[in-house]
XYZ file of C-alpha atoms in Angstrom:
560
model
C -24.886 3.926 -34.991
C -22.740 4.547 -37.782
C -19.113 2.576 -38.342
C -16.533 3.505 -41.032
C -13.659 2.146 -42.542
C -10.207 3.443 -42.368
C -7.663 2.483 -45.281
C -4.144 2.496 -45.036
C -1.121 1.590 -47.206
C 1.711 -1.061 -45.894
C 5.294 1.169 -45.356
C 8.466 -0.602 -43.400
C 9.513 0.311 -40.082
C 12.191 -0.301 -37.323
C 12.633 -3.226 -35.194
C 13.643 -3.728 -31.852
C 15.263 -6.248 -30.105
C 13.797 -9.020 -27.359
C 14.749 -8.439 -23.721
C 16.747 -11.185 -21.577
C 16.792 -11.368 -17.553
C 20.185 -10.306 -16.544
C 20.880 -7.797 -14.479
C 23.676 -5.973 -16.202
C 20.932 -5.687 -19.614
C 18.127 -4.359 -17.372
C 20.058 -1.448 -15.864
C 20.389 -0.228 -19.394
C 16.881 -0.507 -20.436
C 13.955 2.452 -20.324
C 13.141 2.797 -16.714
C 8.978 1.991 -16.518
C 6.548 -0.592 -15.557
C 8.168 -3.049 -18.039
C 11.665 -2.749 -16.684
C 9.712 -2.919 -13.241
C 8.024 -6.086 -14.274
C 11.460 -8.249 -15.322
C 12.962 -6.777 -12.114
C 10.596 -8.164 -10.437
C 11.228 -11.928 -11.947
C 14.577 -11.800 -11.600
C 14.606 -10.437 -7.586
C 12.325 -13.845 -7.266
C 14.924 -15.830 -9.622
C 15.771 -18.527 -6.962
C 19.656 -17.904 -8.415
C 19.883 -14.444 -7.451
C 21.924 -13.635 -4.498
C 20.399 -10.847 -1.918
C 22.740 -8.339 -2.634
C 22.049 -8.536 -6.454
C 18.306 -8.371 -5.555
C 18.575 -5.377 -3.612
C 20.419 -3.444 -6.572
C 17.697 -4.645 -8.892
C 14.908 -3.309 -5.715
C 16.760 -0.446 -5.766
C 16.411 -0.089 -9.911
C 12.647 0.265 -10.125
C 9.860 3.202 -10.201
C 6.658 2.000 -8.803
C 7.273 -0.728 -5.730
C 4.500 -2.770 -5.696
C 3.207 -5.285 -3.803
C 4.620 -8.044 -5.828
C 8.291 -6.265 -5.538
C 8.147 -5.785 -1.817
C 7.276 -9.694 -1.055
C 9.443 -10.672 -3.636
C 12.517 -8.521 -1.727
C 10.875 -9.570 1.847
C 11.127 -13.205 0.780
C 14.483 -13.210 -0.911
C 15.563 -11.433 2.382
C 14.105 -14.092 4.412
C 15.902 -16.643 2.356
C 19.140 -15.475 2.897
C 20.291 -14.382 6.516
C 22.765 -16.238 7.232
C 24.103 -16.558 3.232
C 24.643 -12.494 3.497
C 24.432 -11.269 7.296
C 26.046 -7.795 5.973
C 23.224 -6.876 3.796
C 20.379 -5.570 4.673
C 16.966 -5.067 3.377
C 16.242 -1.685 1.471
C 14.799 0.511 3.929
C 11.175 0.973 3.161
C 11.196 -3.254 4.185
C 14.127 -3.557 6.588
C 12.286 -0.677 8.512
C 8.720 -1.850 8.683
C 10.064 -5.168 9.865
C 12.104 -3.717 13.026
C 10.405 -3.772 15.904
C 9.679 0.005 17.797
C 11.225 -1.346 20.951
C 14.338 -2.011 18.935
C 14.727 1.258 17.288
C 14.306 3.104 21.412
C 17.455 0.666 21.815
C 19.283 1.871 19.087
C 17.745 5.114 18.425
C 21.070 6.979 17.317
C 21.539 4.131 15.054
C 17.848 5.031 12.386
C 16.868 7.948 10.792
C 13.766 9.577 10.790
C 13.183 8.076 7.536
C 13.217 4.691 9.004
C 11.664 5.928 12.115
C 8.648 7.253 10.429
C 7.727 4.116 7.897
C 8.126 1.966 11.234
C 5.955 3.971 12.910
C 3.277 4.754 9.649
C 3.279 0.447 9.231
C 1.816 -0.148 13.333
C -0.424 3.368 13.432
C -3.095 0.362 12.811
C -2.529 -1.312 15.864
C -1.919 1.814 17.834
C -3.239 0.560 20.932
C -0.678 -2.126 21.119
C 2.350 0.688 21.487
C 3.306 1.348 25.008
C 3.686 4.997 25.493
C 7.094 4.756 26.941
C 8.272 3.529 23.693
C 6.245 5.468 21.464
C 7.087 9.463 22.897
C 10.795 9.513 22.263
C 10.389 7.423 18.536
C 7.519 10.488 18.182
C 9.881 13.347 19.278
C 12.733 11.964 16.564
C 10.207 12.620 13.790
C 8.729 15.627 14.701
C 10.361 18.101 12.347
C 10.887 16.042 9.259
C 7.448 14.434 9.423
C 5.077 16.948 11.278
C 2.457 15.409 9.903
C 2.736 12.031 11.429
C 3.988 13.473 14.703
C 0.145 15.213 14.806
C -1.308 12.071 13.936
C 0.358 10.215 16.621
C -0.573 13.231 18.764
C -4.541 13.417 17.814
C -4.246 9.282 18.401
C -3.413 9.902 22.322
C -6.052 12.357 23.338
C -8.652 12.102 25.266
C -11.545 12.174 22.375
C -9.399 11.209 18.893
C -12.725 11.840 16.878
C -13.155 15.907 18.290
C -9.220 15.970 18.047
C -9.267 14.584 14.508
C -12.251 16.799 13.031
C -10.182 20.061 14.782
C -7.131 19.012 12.960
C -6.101 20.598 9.368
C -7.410 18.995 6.060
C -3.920 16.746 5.524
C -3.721 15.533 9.017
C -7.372 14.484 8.791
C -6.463 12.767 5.246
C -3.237 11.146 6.612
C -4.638 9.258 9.808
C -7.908 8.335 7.889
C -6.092 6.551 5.630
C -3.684 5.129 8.293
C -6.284 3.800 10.698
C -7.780 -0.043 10.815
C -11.093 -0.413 9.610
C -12.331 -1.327 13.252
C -11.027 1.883 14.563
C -12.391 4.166 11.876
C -15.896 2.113 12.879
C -15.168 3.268 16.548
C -14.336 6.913 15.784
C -16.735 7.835 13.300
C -19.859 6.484 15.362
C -19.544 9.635 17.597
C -20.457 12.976 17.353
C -19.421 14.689 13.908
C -19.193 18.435 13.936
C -20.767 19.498 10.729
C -19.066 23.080 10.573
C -15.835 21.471 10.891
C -16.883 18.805 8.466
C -18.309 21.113 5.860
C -14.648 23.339 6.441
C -12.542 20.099 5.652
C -14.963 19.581 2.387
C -14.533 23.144 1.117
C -10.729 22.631 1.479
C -11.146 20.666 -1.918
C -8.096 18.643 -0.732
C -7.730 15.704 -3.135
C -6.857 13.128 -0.207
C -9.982 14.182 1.387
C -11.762 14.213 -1.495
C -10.580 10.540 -2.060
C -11.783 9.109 1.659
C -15.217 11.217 0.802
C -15.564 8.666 -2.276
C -14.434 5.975 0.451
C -16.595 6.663 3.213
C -20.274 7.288 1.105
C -19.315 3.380 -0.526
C -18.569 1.889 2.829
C -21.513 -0.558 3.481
C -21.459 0.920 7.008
C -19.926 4.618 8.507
C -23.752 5.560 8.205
C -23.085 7.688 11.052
C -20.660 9.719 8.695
C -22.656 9.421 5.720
C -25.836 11.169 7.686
C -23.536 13.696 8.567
C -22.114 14.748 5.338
C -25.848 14.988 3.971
C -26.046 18.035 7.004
C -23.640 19.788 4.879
C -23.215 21.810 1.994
C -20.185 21.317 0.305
C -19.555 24.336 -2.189
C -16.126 24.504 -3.197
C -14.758 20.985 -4.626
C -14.197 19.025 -7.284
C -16.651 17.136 -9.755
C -15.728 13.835 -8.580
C -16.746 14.584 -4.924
C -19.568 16.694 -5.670
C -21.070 13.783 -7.626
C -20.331 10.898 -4.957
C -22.060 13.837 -2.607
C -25.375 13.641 -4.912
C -25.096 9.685 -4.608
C -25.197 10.113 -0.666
C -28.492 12.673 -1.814
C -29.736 9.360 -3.578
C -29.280 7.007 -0.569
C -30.638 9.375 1.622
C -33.709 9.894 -0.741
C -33.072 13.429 -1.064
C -33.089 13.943 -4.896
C -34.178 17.603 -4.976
C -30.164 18.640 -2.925
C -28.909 15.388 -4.664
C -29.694 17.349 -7.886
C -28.040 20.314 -6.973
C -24.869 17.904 -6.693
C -24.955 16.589 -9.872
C -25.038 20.323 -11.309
C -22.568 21.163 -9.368
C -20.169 18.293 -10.410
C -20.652 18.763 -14.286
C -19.763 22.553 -13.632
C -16.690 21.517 -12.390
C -15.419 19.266 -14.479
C -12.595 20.667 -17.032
C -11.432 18.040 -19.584
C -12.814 14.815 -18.641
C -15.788 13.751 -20.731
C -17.243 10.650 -18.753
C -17.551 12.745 -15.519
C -18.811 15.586 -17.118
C -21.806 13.012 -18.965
C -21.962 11.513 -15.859
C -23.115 14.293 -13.961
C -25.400 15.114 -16.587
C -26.580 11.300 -16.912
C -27.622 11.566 -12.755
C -29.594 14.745 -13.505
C -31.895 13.140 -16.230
C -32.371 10.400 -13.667
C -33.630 12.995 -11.030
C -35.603 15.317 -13.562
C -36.613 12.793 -16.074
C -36.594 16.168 -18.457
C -35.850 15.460 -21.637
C -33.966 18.239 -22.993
C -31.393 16.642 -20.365
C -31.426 13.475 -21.944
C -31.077 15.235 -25.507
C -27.927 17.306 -24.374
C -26.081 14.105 -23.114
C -27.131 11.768 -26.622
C -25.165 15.166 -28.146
C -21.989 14.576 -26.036
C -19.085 14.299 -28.447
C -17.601 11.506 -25.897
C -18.327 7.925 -26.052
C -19.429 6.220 -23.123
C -22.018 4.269 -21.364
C -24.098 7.117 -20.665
C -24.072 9.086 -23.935
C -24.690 5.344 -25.378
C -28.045 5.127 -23.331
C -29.293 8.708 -24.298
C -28.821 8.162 -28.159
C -30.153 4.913 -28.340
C -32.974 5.800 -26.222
C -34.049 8.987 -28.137
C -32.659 7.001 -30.919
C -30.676 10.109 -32.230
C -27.385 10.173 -34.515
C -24.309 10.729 -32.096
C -21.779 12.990 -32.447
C -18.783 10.825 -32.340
C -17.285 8.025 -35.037
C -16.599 4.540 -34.682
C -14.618 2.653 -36.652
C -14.255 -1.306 -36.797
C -12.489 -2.066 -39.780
C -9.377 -1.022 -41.106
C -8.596 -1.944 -45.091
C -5.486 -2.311 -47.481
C -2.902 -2.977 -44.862
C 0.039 -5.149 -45.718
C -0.352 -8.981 -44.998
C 3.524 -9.489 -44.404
C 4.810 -9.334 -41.132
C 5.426 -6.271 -39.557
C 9.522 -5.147 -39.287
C 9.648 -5.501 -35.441
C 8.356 -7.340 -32.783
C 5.223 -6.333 -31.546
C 5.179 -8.778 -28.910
C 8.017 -7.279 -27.101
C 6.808 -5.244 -24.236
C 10.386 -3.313 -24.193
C 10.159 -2.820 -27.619
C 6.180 -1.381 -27.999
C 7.376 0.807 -25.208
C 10.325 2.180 -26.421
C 8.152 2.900 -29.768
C 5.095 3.998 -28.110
C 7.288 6.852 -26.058
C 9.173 8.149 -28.715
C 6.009 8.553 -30.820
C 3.884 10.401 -28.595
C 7.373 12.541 -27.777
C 6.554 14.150 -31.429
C 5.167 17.357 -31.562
C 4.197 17.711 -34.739
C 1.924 15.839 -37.028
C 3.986 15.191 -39.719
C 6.494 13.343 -37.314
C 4.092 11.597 -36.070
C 2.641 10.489 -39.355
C 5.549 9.679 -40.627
C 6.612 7.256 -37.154
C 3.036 5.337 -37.570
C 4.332 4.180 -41.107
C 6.071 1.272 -39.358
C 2.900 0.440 -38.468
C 0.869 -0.293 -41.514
C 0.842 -3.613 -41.184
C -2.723 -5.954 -40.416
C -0.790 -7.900 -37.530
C 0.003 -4.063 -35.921
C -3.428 -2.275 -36.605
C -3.538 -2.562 -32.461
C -0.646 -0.334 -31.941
C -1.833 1.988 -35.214
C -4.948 2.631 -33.449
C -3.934 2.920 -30.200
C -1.304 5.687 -30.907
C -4.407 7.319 -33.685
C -6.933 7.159 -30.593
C -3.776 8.977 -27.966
C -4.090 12.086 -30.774
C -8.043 11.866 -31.466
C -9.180 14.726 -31.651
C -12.191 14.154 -33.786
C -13.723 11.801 -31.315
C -12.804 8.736 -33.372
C -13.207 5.412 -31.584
C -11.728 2.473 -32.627
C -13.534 -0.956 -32.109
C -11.407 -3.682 -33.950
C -11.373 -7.339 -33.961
C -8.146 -8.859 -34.764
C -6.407 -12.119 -34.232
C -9.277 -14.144 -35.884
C -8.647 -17.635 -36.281
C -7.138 -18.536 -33.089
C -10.632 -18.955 -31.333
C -13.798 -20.867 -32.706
C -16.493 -19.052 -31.015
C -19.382 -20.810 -29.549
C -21.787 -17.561 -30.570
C -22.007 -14.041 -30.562
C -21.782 -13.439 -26.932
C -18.524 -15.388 -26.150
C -16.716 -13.095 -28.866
C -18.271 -10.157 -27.883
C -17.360 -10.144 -24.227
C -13.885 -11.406 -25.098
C -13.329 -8.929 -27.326
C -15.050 -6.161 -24.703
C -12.643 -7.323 -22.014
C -9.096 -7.192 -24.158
C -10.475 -3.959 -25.661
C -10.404 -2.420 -22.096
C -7.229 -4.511 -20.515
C -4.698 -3.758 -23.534
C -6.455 -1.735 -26.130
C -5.805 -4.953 -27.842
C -2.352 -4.595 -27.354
C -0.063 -8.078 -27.133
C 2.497 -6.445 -24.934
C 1.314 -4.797 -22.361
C 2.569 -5.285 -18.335
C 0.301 -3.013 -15.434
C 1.771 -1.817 -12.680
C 0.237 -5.305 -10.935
C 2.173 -7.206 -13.842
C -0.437 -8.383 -15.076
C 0.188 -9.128 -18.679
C -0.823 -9.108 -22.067
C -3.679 -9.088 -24.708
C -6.120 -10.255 -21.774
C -4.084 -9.147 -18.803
C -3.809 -12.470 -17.136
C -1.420 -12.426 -13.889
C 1.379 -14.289 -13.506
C 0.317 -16.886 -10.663
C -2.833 -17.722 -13.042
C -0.530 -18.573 -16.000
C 0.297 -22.360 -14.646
C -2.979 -23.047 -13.286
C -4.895 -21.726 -16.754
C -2.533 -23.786 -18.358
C -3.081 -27.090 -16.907
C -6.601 -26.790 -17.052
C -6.063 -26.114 -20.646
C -4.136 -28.919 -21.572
C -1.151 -26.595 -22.270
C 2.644 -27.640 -21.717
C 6.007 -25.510 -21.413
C 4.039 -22.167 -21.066
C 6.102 -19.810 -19.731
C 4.852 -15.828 -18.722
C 6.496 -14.345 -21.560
C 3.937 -16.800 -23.679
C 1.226 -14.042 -22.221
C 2.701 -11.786 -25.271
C 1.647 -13.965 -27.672
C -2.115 -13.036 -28.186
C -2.769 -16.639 -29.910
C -2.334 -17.584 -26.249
C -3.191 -14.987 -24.146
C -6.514 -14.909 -26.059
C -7.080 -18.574 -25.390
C -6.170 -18.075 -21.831
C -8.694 -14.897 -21.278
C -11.538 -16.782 -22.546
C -11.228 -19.664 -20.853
C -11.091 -17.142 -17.785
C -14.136 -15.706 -18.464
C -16.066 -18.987 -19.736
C -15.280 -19.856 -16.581
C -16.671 -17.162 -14.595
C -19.917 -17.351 -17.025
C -20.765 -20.337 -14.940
C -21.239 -18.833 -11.713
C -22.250 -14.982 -12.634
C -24.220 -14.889 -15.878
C -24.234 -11.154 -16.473
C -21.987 -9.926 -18.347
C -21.410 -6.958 -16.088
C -20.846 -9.517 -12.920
C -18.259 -11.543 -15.104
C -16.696 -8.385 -15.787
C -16.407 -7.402 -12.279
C -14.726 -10.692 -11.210
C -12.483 -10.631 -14.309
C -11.361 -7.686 -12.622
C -11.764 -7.695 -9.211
C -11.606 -11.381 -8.421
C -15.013 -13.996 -8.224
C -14.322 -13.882 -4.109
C -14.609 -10.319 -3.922
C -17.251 -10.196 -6.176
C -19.775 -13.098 -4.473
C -18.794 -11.059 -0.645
C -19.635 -7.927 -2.002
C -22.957 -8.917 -3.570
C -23.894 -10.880 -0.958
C -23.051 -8.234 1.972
C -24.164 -4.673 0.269
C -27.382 -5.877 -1.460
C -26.537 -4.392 -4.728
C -28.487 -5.394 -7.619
C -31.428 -6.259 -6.035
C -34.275 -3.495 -5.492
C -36.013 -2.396 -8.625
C -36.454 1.505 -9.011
C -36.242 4.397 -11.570
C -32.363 4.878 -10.117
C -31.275 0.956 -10.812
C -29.456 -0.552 -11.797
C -26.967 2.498 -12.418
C -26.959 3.465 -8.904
C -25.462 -0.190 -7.747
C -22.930 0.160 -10.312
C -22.047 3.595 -8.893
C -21.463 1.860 -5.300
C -18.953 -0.288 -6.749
C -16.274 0.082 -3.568
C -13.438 -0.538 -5.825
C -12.737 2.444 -8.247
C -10.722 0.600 -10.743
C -13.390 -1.987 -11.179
C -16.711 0.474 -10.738
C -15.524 2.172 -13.626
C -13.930 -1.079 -15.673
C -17.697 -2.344 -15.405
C -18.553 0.934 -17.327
C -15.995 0.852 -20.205
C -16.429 -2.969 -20.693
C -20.251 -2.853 -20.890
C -20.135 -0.014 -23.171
C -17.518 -1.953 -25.197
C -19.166 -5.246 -25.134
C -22.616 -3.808 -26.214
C -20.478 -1.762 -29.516
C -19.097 -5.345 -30.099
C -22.454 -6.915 -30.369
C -23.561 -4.542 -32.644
C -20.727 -4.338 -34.873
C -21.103 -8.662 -35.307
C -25.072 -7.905 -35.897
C -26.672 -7.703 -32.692
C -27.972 -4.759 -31.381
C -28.713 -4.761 -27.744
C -30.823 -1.557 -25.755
C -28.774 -0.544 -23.239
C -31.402 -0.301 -20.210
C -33.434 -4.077 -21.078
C -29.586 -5.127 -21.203
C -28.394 -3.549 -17.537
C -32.141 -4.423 -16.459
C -31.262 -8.252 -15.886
C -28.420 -7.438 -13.457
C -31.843 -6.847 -10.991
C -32.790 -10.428 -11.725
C -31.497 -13.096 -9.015
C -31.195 -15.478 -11.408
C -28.209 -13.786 -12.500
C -26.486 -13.588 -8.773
C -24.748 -16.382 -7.023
């Protein structure tokens, strides 16, 4: 593998300023996951009233999980303190009970009706009819779609209803079912014409609970009937998971015809299309199909494999270094998540090159190389990957490994990036979450750490390691400590135990485990941190091969 270095010169920039939790200041702030994110601590801000909450609920974009108990538990501390305000609607409706609304039933809106209705399809057994048909007849021409769900849930046989009904319906009550009815339904007769019609729709919701249904440890019943079809017109992702169900079905010679089919498909997204092509070689074992992927201008775990193993020159660059940057600080706060934001947009707003050149200056700095790169890698279009190591110092490594995998795991949370907030608010350089911050702390020895502390990467560094040190313990592999960084240790230690993952020892493992990752965010985190950690060894003088590496996931050793 080759690595080159990139040299800049030092230039000043802008600055912007730090953010403060008032109300009044948010409202005029870039609307985003950042905004989102201090909204969210100041709904749970013990001092804020409800009504002041609710304007802030009302404020943000994405209304996660953390928003909507922070609002539901602000509302329950305060019903007698503000009796005239009520909860915003997609809470205050989900909370009424159906037998309330029939009461009242001039008194909600279909809007309300329908999210009541959507929150208790799970328990649909539990709804007398009485109560349900009127509540059903008030949403049938704003939401047609739930009113058919509702319908298809009352007949006689729900599973020859359901497979009758059109490709959204189907999607919709899938996805609004409990697990234990979905177990009862799809354990009965599956009509493979209508199954293979709602396939060829190419519908993406379908397309998703495809993916869902082939990684389910059970719906066997389904899975057997989905290798009866012959899906012809989709996309690459579900003609791929399609060829997996080949796999588990030991049916390589159709599961092949998948895997062409997906990497036909695919447009502009490089790690499905060397997927695809990956899953072939596995198959055929022919060579020229290895030697076509280790030419794939796209980094990734796969393209890694094929080069290494044919040992062959790849097509793209990496590059770890980055020289003759100025040592002062840079003119603005990088650690400011409103501020990299407000930076970041306006930048990749630009156009033209020279624009964006000439914004980057303000970036030239060695203690903003993380941002440089970042925005570089958003307009690559050389295939230039960059792999760098900054904040040295703040750790004292205990070997190669430690660095590697800490560096492989910030690489993939934050590009590196101090201030960075997901949609989960998770945040920083290592992406810890906010109810981790006290507990990480104390085990740390650390006093007066607040979560804004998580933007300051000689912290947040300190904190991911000890995370991951931590998980070393119990999961050895770096590709299981990866998983639970990601996906939690509980969910991690269930899953291996219940699936059997990792443990048979064929031509298809261990990359067929990984593919049967349930979780889609963490089957393909396990990927890009893998791929990063094993660039990271390399780059500090140890190179690993990529299948002896993946190899010892088989090993029990490894497992818990």
């Amino acid at each position: 593998m080759r690595f080159f270095i990139l040299f800049f010169i030092g230039m000043l920039g802008v600055g912007f300023s730090q953010t403060e939790l008032n109300l009044k200041d948010l409202e005029k702030k870039p609307a985003g996951i950042v905004r989102d994110y201090y909204l969210w601590r100041y709904i749970s801000d013990k001092k804020t009233t409800l009504e002041n909450a609710k304007k802030a609920y009302e404020l943000t974009q994405n209304k996660n999980n953390a928003l909507q108990k922070a609002m539901q538990e602000k509302g329950s501390d305060n019903p007698e303190k503000s009796p005239d305000v009520k909860l915003p609607e997609d809470i205050y409706c989900k909370q009424t009970a159906l037998e309330s609304m029939l009461e009242e039933a001039d008194t909600f809106q279909a809007s309300c009706i329908a999210i009541a209705l959507k929150s208790k399809i799970r328990d649909f057994d539990k709804i007398p009819l009485q109560t349900l048909k009127p509540l059903q007849i008030k949403i049938k021409e704003a939401y047609p779609v739930l009113y058919e769900e509702l319908e298809i849930l009352q007949s006689k046989n729900v599973s020859a209803s359901l497979f009758k009904a059109n490709v959204q319906v189907f999607s919709a009550l899938f996805n609004h079912l409990s697990y234990e009815k979905k177990l009862q339904i799809f354990e009965k007769h599956i009509p493979i014409k209508e199954l293979n019609r709602l396939l060829d729709e190419d519908y993406p919701a379908f397309n998703r609970l495809i993916y869902q249904v082939i990684l389910d440890p059970k719906l066997d019943h389904f899975k057997d009937a989905l290798t009866k079809t012959n899906a012809t017109h989709s996309n690459a992702q579900t003609f791929f998971i399609l060829g997996i169900n080949e796999i588990l079905r030991k049916k390589p010679s159709k599961a092949l015809k998948y895997f062409e089919r997906s990497e036909a498909m695919v447009k502009d997204d490089d790690f499905s299309k060397d997927r695809a092509v990956f899953w072939q070689y596995l198959v055929s074992k022919k060579k020229k199909t290895l030697e076509r992927l280790s030419q794939s201008p796209s980094l990734n775990l796969y393209s890694l494999y094929a080069s290494r193993k044919l040992q062959t020159t790849p097509s793209y660059r990496i590059i770890s270094h980055i020289q003759n940057l100025s040592q002062e600080d840079p003119p603005f706060n990088t650690h400011d998540p409103f501020s990299w934001q407000i930076f970041k947009e306006k930048t990749l707003s630009l156009k033209g090159e020279d624009a964006f050149n000439a914004m980057l200056k303000s970036l030239y700095y060695e203690k903003s190389t993380p941002e440089l790169t970042y925005l570089l890698s958003q307009r690559n279009k050389d295939k230039i990957y960059y792999y760098l190591s900054p904040y040295e110092g703040i750790i004292e490594w205990q070997n190669i490994d430690e660095k590697a995998m800490a560096y492989a795991i910030a690489r993939q949370e934050s590009f590196l990036l101090p201030a960075v907030i997901s949609r989960s608010f998770a945040l920083g350089l290592m992406q810890i979450m906010p109810f981790n911050v006290g507990p990480f702390a104390k085990s740390l020895g650390m006093d007066n750490v607040d979560l804004n502390d998580m933007f300051n990467p000689n912290i947040a560094l300190k904190f991911g390691n000890y995370y991951l040190n931590h998980l070393k313990k119990e999961f050895n592999h770096p590709l299981f400590v990866a998983y639970a960084y990601n996906a939690g240790p509980g969910f991690l230690r269930r899953w291996l135990e219940s699936s059997k993952r990792f443990k048979e020892k064929n031509h298809f493992e261990p990359w067929l485990s990984m593919e049967l990752m349930p979780y889609s965010e963490t089957r393909l985190y396990g990927f890009r941190v893998m791929l990063n950690y094993l660039i990271y060894q390399e780059i500090f003088g140890n190179f690993i091969p990529v299948d002896a590496f993946l190899e010892q996931t088989l090993n029990s050793k490894d497992k818990p």
